[in-house]
PDB file of N, CA and C in Angstrom:
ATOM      1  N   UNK A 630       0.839  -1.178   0.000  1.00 53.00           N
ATOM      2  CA  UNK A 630       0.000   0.000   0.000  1.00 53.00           C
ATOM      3  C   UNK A 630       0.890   1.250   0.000  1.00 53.00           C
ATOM      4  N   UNK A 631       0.681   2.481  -0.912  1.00 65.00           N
ATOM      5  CA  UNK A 631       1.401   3.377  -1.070  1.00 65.00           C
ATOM      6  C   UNK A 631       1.278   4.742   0.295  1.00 65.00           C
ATOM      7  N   UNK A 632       2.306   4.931   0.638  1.00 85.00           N
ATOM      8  CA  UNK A 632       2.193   5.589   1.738  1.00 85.00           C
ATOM      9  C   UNK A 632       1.530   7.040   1.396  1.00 85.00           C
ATOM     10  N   UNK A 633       0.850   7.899   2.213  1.00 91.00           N
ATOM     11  CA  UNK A 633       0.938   9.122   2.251  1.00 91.00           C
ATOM     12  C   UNK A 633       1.585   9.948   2.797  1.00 91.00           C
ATOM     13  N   UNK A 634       1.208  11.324   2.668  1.00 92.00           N
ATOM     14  CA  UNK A 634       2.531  12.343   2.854  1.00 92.00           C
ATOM     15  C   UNK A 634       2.277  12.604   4.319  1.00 92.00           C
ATOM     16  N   UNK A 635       0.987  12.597   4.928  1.00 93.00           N
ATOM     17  CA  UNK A 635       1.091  12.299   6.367  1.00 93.00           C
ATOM     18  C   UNK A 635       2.024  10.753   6.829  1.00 93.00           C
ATOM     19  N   UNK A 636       2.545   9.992   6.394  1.00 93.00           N
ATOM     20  CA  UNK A 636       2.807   8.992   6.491  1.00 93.00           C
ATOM     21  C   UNK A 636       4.360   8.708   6.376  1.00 93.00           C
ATOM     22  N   UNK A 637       4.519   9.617   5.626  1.00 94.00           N
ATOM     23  CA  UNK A 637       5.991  10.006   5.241  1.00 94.00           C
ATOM     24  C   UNK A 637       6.689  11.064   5.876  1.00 94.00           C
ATOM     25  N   UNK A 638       5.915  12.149   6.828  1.00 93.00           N
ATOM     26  CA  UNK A 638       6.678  13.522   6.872  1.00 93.00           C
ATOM     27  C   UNK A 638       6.847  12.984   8.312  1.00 93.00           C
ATOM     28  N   UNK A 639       6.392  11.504   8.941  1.00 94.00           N
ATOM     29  CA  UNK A 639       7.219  11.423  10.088  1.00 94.00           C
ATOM     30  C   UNK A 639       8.464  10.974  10.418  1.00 94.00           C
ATOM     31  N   UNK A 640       8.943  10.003   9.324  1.00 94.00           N
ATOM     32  CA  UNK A 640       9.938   9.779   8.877  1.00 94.00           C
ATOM     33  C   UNK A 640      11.190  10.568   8.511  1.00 94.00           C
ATOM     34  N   UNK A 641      10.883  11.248   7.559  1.00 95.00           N
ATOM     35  CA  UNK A 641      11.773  12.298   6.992  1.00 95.00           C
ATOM     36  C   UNK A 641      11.960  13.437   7.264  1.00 95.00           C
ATOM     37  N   UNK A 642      13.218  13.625   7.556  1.00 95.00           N
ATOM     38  CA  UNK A 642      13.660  15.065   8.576  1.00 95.00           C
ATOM     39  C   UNK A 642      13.809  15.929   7.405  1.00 95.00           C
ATOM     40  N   UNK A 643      15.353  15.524   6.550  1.00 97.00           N
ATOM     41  CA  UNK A 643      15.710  16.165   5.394  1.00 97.00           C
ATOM     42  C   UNK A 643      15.315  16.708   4.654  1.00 97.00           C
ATOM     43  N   UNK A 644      15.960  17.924   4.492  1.00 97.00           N
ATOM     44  CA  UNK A 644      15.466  18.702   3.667  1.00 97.00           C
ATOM     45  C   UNK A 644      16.364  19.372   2.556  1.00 97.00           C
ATOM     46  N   UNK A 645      15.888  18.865   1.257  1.00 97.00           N
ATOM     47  CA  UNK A 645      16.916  19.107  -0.252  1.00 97.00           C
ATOM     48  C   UNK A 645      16.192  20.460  -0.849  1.00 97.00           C
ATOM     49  N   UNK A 646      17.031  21.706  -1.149  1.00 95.00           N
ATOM     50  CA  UNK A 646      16.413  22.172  -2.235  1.00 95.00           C
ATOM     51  C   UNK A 646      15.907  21.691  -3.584  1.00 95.00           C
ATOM     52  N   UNK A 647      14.787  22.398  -4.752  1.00 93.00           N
ATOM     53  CA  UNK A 647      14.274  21.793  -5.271  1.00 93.00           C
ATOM     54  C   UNK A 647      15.472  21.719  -6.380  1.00 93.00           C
ATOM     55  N   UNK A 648      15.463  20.786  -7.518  1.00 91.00           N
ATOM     56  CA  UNK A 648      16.483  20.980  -8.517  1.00 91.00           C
ATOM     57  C   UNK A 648      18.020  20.198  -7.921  1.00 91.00           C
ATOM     58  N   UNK A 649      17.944  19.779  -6.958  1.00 95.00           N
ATOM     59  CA  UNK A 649      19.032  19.225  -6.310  1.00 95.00           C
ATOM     60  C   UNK A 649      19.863  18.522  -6.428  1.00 95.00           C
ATOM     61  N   UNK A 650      21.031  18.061  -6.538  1.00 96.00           N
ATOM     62  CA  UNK A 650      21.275  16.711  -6.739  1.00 96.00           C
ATOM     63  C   UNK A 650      21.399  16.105  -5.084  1.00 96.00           C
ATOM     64  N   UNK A 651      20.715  14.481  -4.974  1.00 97.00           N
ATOM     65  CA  UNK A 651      21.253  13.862  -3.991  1.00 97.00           C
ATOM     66  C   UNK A 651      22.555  13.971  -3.446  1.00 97.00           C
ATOM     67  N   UNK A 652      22.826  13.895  -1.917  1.00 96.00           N
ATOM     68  CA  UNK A 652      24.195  14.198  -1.878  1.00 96.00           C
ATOM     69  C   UNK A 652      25.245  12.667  -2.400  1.00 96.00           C
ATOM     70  N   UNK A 653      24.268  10.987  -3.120  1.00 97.00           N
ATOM     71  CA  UNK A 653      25.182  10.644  -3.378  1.00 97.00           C
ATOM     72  C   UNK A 653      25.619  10.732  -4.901  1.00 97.00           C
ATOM     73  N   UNK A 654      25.065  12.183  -5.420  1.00 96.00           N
ATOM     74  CA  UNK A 654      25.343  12.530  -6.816  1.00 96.00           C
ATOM     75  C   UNK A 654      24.330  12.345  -7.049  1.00 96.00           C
ATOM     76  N   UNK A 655      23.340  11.624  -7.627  1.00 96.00           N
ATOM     77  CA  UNK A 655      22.205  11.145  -8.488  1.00 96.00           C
ATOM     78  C   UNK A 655      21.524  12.648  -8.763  1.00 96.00           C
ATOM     79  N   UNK A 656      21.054  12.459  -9.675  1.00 95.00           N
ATOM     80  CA  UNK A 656      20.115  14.165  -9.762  1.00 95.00           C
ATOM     81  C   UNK A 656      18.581  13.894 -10.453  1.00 95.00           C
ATOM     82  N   UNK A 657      18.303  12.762 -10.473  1.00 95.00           N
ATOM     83  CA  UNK A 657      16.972  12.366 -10.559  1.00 95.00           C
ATOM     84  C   UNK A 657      16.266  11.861  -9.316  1.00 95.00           C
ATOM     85  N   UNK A 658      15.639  12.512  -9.104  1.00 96.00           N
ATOM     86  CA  UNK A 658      14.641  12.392  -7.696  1.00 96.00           C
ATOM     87  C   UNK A 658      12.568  12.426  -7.916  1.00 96.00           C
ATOM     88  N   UNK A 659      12.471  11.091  -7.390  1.00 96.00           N
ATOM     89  CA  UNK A 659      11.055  10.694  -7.490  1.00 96.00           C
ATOM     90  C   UNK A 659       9.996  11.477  -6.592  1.00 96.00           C
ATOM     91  N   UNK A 660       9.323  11.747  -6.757  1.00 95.00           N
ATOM     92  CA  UNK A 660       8.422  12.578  -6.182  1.00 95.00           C
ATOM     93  C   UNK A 660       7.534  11.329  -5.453  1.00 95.00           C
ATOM     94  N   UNK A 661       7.435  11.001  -4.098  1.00 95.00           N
ATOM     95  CA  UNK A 661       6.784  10.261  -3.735  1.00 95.00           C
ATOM     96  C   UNK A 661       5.459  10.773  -2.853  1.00 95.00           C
ATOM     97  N   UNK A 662       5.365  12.111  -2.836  1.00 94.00           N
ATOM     98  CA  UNK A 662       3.660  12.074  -2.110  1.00 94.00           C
ATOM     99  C   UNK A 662       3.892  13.634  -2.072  1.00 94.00           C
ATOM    100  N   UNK A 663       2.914  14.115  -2.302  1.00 92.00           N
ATOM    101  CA  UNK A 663       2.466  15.887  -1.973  1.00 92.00           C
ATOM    102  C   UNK A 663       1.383  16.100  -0.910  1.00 92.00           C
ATOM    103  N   UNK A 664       2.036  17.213  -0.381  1.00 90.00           N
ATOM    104  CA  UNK A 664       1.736  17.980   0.523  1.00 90.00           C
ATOM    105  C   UNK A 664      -0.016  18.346   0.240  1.00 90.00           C
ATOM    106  N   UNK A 665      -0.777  17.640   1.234  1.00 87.00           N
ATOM    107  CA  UNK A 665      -2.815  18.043   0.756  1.00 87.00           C
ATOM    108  C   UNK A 665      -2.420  19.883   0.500  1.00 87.00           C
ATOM    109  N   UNK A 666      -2.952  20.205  -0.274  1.00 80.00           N
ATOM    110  CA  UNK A 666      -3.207  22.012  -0.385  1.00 80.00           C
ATOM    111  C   UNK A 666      -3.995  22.418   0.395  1.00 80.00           C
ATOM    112  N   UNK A 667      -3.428  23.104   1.485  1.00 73.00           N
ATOM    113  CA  UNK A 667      -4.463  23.881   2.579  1.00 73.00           C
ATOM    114  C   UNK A 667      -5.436  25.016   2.256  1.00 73.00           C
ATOM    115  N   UNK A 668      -6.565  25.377   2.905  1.00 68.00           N
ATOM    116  CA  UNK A 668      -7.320  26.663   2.293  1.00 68.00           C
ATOM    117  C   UNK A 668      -6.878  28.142   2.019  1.00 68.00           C
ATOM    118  N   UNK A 669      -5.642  27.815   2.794  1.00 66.00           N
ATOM    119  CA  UNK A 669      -4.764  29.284   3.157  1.00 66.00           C
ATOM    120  C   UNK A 669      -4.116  29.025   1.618  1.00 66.00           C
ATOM    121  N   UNK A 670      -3.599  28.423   1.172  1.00 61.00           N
ATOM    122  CA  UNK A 670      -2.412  28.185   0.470  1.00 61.00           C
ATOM    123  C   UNK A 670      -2.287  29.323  -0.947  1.00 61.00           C
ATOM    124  N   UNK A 671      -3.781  29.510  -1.474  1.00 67.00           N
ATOM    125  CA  UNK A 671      -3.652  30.926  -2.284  1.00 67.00           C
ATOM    126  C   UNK A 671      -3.371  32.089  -2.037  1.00 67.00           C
ATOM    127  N   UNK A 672      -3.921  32.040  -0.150  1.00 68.00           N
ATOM    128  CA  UNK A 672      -4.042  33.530   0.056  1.00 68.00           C
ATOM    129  C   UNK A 672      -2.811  34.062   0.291  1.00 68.00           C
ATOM    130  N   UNK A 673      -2.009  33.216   1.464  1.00 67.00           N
ATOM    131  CA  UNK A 673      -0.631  33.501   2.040  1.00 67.00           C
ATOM    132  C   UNK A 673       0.439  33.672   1.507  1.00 67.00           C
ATOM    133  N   UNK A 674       0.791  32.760   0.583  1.00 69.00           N
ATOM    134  CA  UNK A 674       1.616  32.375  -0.613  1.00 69.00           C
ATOM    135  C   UNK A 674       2.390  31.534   0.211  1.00 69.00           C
ATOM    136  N   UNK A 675       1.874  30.155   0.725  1.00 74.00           N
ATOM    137  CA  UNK A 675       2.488  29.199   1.333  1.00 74.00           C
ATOM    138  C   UNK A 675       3.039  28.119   0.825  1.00 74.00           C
ATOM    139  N   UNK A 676       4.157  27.737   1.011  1.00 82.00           N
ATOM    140  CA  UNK A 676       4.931  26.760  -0.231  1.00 82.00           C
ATOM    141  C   UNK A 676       4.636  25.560   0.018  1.00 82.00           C
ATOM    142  N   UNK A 677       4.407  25.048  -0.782  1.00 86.00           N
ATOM    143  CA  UNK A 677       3.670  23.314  -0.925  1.00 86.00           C
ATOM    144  C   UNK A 677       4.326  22.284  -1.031  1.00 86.00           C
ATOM    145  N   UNK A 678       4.447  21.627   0.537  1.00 91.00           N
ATOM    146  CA  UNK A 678       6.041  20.251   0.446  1.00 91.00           C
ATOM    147  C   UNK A 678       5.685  19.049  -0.350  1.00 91.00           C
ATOM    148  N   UNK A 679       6.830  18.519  -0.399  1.00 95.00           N
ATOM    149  CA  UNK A 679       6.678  17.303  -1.029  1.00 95.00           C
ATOM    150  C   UNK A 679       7.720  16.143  -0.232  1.00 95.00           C
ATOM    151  N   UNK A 680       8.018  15.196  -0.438  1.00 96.00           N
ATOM    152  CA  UNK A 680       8.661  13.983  -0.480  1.00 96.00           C
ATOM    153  C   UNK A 680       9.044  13.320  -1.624  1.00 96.00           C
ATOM    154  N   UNK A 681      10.566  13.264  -1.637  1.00 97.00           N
ATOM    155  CA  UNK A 681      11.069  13.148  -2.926  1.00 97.00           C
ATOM    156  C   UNK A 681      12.135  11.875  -2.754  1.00 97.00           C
ATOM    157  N   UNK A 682      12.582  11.157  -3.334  1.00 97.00           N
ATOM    158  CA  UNK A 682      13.319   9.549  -3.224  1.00 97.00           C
ATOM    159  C   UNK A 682      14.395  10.009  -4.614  1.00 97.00           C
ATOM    160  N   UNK A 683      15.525   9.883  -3.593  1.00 97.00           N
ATOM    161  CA  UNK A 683      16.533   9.053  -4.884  1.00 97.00           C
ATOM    162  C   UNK A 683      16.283   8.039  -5.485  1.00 97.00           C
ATOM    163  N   UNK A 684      16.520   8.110  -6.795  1.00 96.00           N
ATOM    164  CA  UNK A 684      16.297   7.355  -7.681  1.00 96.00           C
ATOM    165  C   UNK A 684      17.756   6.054  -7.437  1.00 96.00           C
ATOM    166  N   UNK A 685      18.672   6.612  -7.193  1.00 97.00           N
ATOM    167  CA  UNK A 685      19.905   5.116  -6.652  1.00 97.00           C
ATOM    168  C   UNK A 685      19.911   4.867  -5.492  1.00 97.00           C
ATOM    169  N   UNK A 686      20.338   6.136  -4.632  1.00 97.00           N
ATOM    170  CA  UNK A 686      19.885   4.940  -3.192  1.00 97.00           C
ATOM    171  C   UNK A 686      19.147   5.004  -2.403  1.00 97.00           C
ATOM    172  N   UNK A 687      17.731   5.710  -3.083  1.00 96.00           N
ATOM    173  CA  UNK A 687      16.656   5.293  -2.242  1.00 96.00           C
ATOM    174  C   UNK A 687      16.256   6.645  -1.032  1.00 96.00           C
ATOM    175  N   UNK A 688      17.536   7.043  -1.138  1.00 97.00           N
ATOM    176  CA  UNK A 688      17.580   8.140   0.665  1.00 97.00           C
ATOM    177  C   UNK A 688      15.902   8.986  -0.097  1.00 97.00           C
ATOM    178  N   UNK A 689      15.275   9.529   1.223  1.00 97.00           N
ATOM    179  CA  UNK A 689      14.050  10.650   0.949  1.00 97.00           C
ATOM    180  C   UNK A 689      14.364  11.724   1.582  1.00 97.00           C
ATOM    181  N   UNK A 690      13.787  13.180   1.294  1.00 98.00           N
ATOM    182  CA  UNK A 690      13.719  14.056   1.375  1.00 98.00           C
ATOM    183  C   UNK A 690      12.730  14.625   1.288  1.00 98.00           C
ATOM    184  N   UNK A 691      12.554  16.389   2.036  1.00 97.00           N
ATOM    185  CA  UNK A 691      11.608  16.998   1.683  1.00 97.00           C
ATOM    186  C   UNK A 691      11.964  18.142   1.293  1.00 97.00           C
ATOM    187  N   UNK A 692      10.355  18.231   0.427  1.00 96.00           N
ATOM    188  CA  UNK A 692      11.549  19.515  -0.431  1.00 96.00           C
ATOM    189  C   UNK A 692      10.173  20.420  -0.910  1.00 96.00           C
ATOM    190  N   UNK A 693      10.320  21.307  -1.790  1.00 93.00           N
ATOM    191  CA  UNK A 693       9.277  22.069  -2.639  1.00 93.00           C
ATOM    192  C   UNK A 693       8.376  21.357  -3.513  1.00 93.00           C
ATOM    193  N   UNK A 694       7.710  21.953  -3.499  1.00 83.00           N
ATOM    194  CA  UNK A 694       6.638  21.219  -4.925  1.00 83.00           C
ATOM    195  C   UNK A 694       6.527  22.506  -5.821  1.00 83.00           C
TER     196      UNK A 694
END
């Protein structure tokens, strides 16, 4: 069963800017779950996380959407 991003953001501390490369080089990174869009999120201009997976070794992160 595929996790959600409540499910994931307890896990994952890290935090990668977006465009990043992994720190073990790799620079393709999977987007594994987004942040639900809150009601505020138009008004405030609040940035919308994500959870993102190396594509080689797997490490996750959080990052921008």
């Amino acid at each position: 069963m595929a996790k959600t991003y409540q499910d994931l953001i307890k896990t994952v501390h890290e935090y990668i800017e977006p465009l990043k490369s992994c720190t073990c080089g790799e620079k393709v990174l999977i987007t594994l779950a987004v942040e639900p869009v809150k009601a505020d999120y138009f008004k405030d201009d609040s940035i919308q996380h994500c959870i993102v997976q190396c594509k080689r070794c797997g490490k996750m992160y959080i990052s921008e959407y």
